[in-house]
Amino acid sequence: MAAIPNEDIIKAIGDKFADLVTVIGEPYGLLTVETGREQIIDLLTFLKTDPTFKFTFLTDITGIHYPEQEKQTGVIYHLHSLTTNTRIRVKVFLTDGDVHIPTATVLWDGANWMERETYDFFGVIFDGHPDLRRILNVDDMTAFPMRKEFPLEDPNRVDKKDFYFGR
């Protein structure tokens, strides 16, 4: 099958979800849409089970952190239709202090570890996840290292002082 035109995907999503899903654009040729956490599972289910689109492969789930924006934390889903070789990116933004979102493990078993990694690095809590705990960092770590909450350089490092480099 040939790749599905983005216009067809946009029309189908618009028909089903009206103004609950907005199209952000097509950066680098990848259709990108944004929705809220209340309809994320419905949207993902539609994209996966629709006989035309068949976005059956969950490529990735990750997070982003924009501390200067009102909705600071985002969860990004990348889906791929193996039958049509079409891709789509779905974004959901959450306000800091309320970083809960439903789990996608109800649709893809592979979402398990992706959500654990997103929790581990960004602190996003996936409600209903079967085993949400740290996967790469130590269990007693209290921070989420991919959030932009800390300075890039440790001000206490002594090996980076100018006088060591003759400045």
GROMACS .gro file of C-alpha atoms in nm:
model
  167
    1MET     CA    1   0.000   0.000   0.000
    2ALA     CA    2   0.108   0.355  -0.061
    3ALA     CA    3   0.164   0.605   0.215
    4ILE     CA    4  -0.152   0.778   0.329
    5PRO     CA    5  -0.159   1.153   0.256
    6ASN     CA    6  -0.145   1.364   0.571
    7GLU     CA    7  -0.458   1.549   0.458
    8ASP     CA    8  -0.656   1.223   0.479
    9ILE     CA    9  -0.530   1.158   0.832
   10ILE     CA   10  -0.607   1.515   0.939
   11LYS     CA   11  -0.960   1.492   0.795
   12ALA     CA   12  -1.032   1.159   0.967
   13ILE     CA   13  -0.901   1.283   1.302
   14GLY     CA   14  -1.100   1.605   1.263
   15ASP     CA   15  -1.419   1.413   1.180
   16LYS     CA   16  -1.381   1.189   1.484
   17PHE     CA   17  -1.239   1.429   1.744
   18ALA     CA   18  -1.347   1.775   1.614
   19ASP     CA   19  -1.159   2.042   1.807
   20LEU     CA   20  -1.012   1.804   2.070
   21VAL     CA   21  -0.709   1.745   1.847
   22THR     CA   22  -0.512   2.025   1.682
   23VAL     CA   23  -0.263   1.991   1.401
   24ILE     CA   24   0.068   2.150   1.490
   25GLY     CA   25   0.230   2.100   1.152
   26GLU     CA   26   0.454   1.870   0.954
   27PRO     CA   27   0.811   1.936   1.068
   28TYR     CA   28   1.054   1.726   0.863
   29GLY     CA   29   0.755   1.569   0.686
   30LEU     CA   30   0.622   1.412   1.008
   31LEU     CA   31   0.258   1.495   1.078
   32THR     CA   32   0.234   1.626   1.434
   33VAL     CA   33  -0.089   1.664   1.630
   34GLU     CA   34  -0.162   1.774   1.986
   35THR     CA   35  -0.439   1.664   2.219
   36GLY     CA   36  -0.520   1.655   2.589
   37ARG     CA   37  -0.471   1.375   2.835
   38GLU     CA   38  -0.847   1.315   2.855
   39GLN     CA   39  -0.863   1.189   2.494
   40ILE     CA   40  -0.511   1.052   2.441
   41ILE     CA   41  -0.613   0.687   2.476
   42ASP     CA   42  -0.916   0.736   2.250
   43LEU     CA   43  -0.697   0.901   1.984
   44LEU     CA   44  -0.426   0.633   2.008
   45THR     CA   45  -0.692   0.360   1.991
   46PHE     CA   46  -0.846   0.520   1.682
   47LEU     CA   47  -0.508   0.550   1.508
   48LYS     CA   48  -0.416   0.190   1.593
   49THR     CA   49  -0.744   0.019   1.509
   50ASP     CA   50  -0.870   0.221   1.213
   51PRO     CA   51  -0.857  -0.015   0.911
   52THR     CA   52  -0.729   0.261   0.682
   53PHE     CA   53  -0.442   0.388   0.896
   54LYS     CA   54  -0.326   0.084   1.099
   55PHE     CA   55  -0.073   0.270   1.316
   56THR     CA   56   0.000  -0.058   1.492
   57PHE     CA   57   0.365   0.006   1.578
   58LEU     CA   58   0.446   0.228   1.874
   59THR     CA   59   0.793   0.352   1.786
   60ASP     CA   60   0.858   0.560   2.096
   61ILE     CA   61   0.718   0.740   2.396
   62THR     CA   62   0.928   1.016   2.543
   63GLY     CA   63   0.900   1.343   2.729
   64ILE     CA   64   1.006   1.704   2.691
   65HIS     CA   65   1.037   1.984   2.942
   66TYR     CA   66   0.986   2.353   2.867
   67PRO     CA   67   1.018   2.534   3.203
   68GLU     CA   68   0.938   2.874   3.050
   69GLN     CA   69   0.593   2.769   2.920
   70GLU     CA   70   0.262   2.739   3.104
   71LYS     CA   71   0.232   2.370   3.022
   72GLN     CA   72   0.587   2.267   3.097
   73THR     CA   73   0.596   1.890   3.055
   74GLY     CA   74   0.506   1.708   2.735
   75VAL     CA   75   0.460   1.344   2.647
   76ILE     CA   76   0.535   1.252   2.286
   77TYR     CA   77   0.411   0.940   2.106
   78HIS     CA   78   0.555   0.828   1.771
   79LEU     CA   79   0.340   0.583   1.575
   80HIS     CA   80   0.418   0.399   1.254
   81SER     CA   81   0.191   0.218   1.012
   82LEU     CA   82   0.394  -0.074   0.880
   83THR     CA   83   0.143  -0.146   0.604
   84THR     CA   84   0.140   0.206   0.460
   85ASN     CA   85   0.481   0.327   0.583
   86THR     CA   86   0.318   0.635   0.735
   87ARG     CA   87   0.425   0.802   1.059
   88ILE     CA   88   0.257   1.038   1.303
   89ARG     CA   89   0.366   1.222   1.618
   90VAL     CA   90   0.113   1.286   1.896
   91LYS     CA   91   0.189   1.539   2.171
   92VAL     CA   92   0.021   1.594   2.506
   93PHE     CA   93   0.127   1.882   2.732
   94LEU     CA   94   0.078   1.882   3.108
   95THR     CA   95   0.114   2.152   3.371
   96ASP     CA   96   0.387   2.108   3.630
   97GLY     CA   97   0.250   1.968   3.951
   98ASP     CA   98  -0.009   1.763   3.762
   99VAL     CA   99   0.192   1.533   3.537
  100HIS     CA  100  -0.052   1.242   3.529
  101ILE     CA  101  -0.154   1.077   3.201
  102PRO     CA  102  -0.326   0.743   3.126
  103THR     CA  103  -0.101   0.452   3.037
  104ALA     CA  104  -0.074   0.327   2.680
  105THR     CA  105   0.004  -0.026   2.801
  106VAL     CA  106  -0.365  -0.101   2.746
  107LEU     CA  107  -0.289  -0.073   2.371
  108TRP     CA  108   0.076  -0.178   2.340
  109ASP     CA  109   0.266  -0.404   2.578
  110GLY     CA  110   0.585  -0.236   2.455
  111ALA     CA  111   0.470   0.093   2.609
  112ASN     CA  112   0.562  -0.052   2.948
  113TRP     CA  113   0.934   0.019   2.938
  114MET     CA  114   0.897   0.339   2.735
  115GLU     CA  115   0.665   0.481   3.001
  116ARG     CA  116   0.897   0.369   3.278
  117GLU     CA  117   1.185   0.549   3.108
  118THR     CA  118   0.975   0.865   3.063
  119TYR     CA  119   0.878   0.850   3.430
  120ASP     CA  120   1.239   0.793   3.530
  121PHE     CA  121   1.377   1.092   3.340
  122PHE     CA  122   1.085   1.339   3.334
  123GLY     CA  123   0.866   1.241   3.632
  124VAL     CA  124   0.552   1.180   3.424
  125ILE     CA  125   0.314   0.948   3.611
  126PHE     CA  126   0.129   0.704   3.384
  127ASP     CA  127  -0.196   0.620   3.563
  128GLY     CA  128  -0.283   0.252   3.543
  129HIS     CA  129   0.072   0.144   3.454
  130PRO     CA  130   0.135  -0.213   3.580
  131ASP     CA  131   0.484  -0.146   3.723
  132LEU     CA  132   0.578   0.223   3.723
  133ARG     CA  133   0.919   0.247   3.885
  134ARG     CA  134   1.263   0.368   3.790
  135ILE     CA  135   1.432   0.172   3.516
  136LEU     CA  136   1.771   0.339   3.453
  137ASN     CA  137   1.841   0.560   3.755
  138VAL     CA  138   1.887   0.446   4.114
  139ASP     CA  139   1.565   0.380   4.304
  140ASP     CA  140   1.628   0.638   4.577
  141MET     CA  141   1.695   0.922   4.332
  142THR     CA  142   1.465   1.217   4.406
  143ALA     CA  143   1.524   1.426   4.091
  144PHE     CA  144   1.430   1.373   3.729
  145PRO     CA  145   1.749   1.438   3.530
  146MET     CA  146   1.600   1.539   3.193
  147ARG     CA  147   1.403   1.827   3.339
  148LYS     CA  148   1.562   2.164   3.286
  149GLU     CA  149   1.560   2.250   3.655
  150PHE     CA  150   1.931   2.246   3.724
  151PRO     CA  151   2.226   2.447   3.591
  152LEU     CA  152   2.420   2.280   3.310
  153GLU     CA  153   2.744   2.304   3.505
  154ASP     CA  154   2.795   2.212   3.867
  155PRO     CA  155   2.917   2.536   4.031
  156ASN     CA  156   3.112   2.333   4.289
  157ARG     CA  157   3.338   2.158   4.040
  158VAL     CA  158   3.700   2.257   4.101
  159ASP     CA  159   3.845   2.103   3.786
  160LYS     CA  160   3.673   2.362   3.565
  161LYS     CA  161   3.810   2.678   3.729
  162ASP     CA  162   3.970   2.930   3.494
  163PHE     CA  163   4.299   2.945   3.684
  164TYR     CA  164   4.363   2.579   3.603
  165PHE     CA  165   4.369   2.674   3.234
  166GLY     CA  166   4.586   2.984   3.265
  167ARG     CA  167   4.297   3.227   3.228
   0.00000   0.00000   0.00000
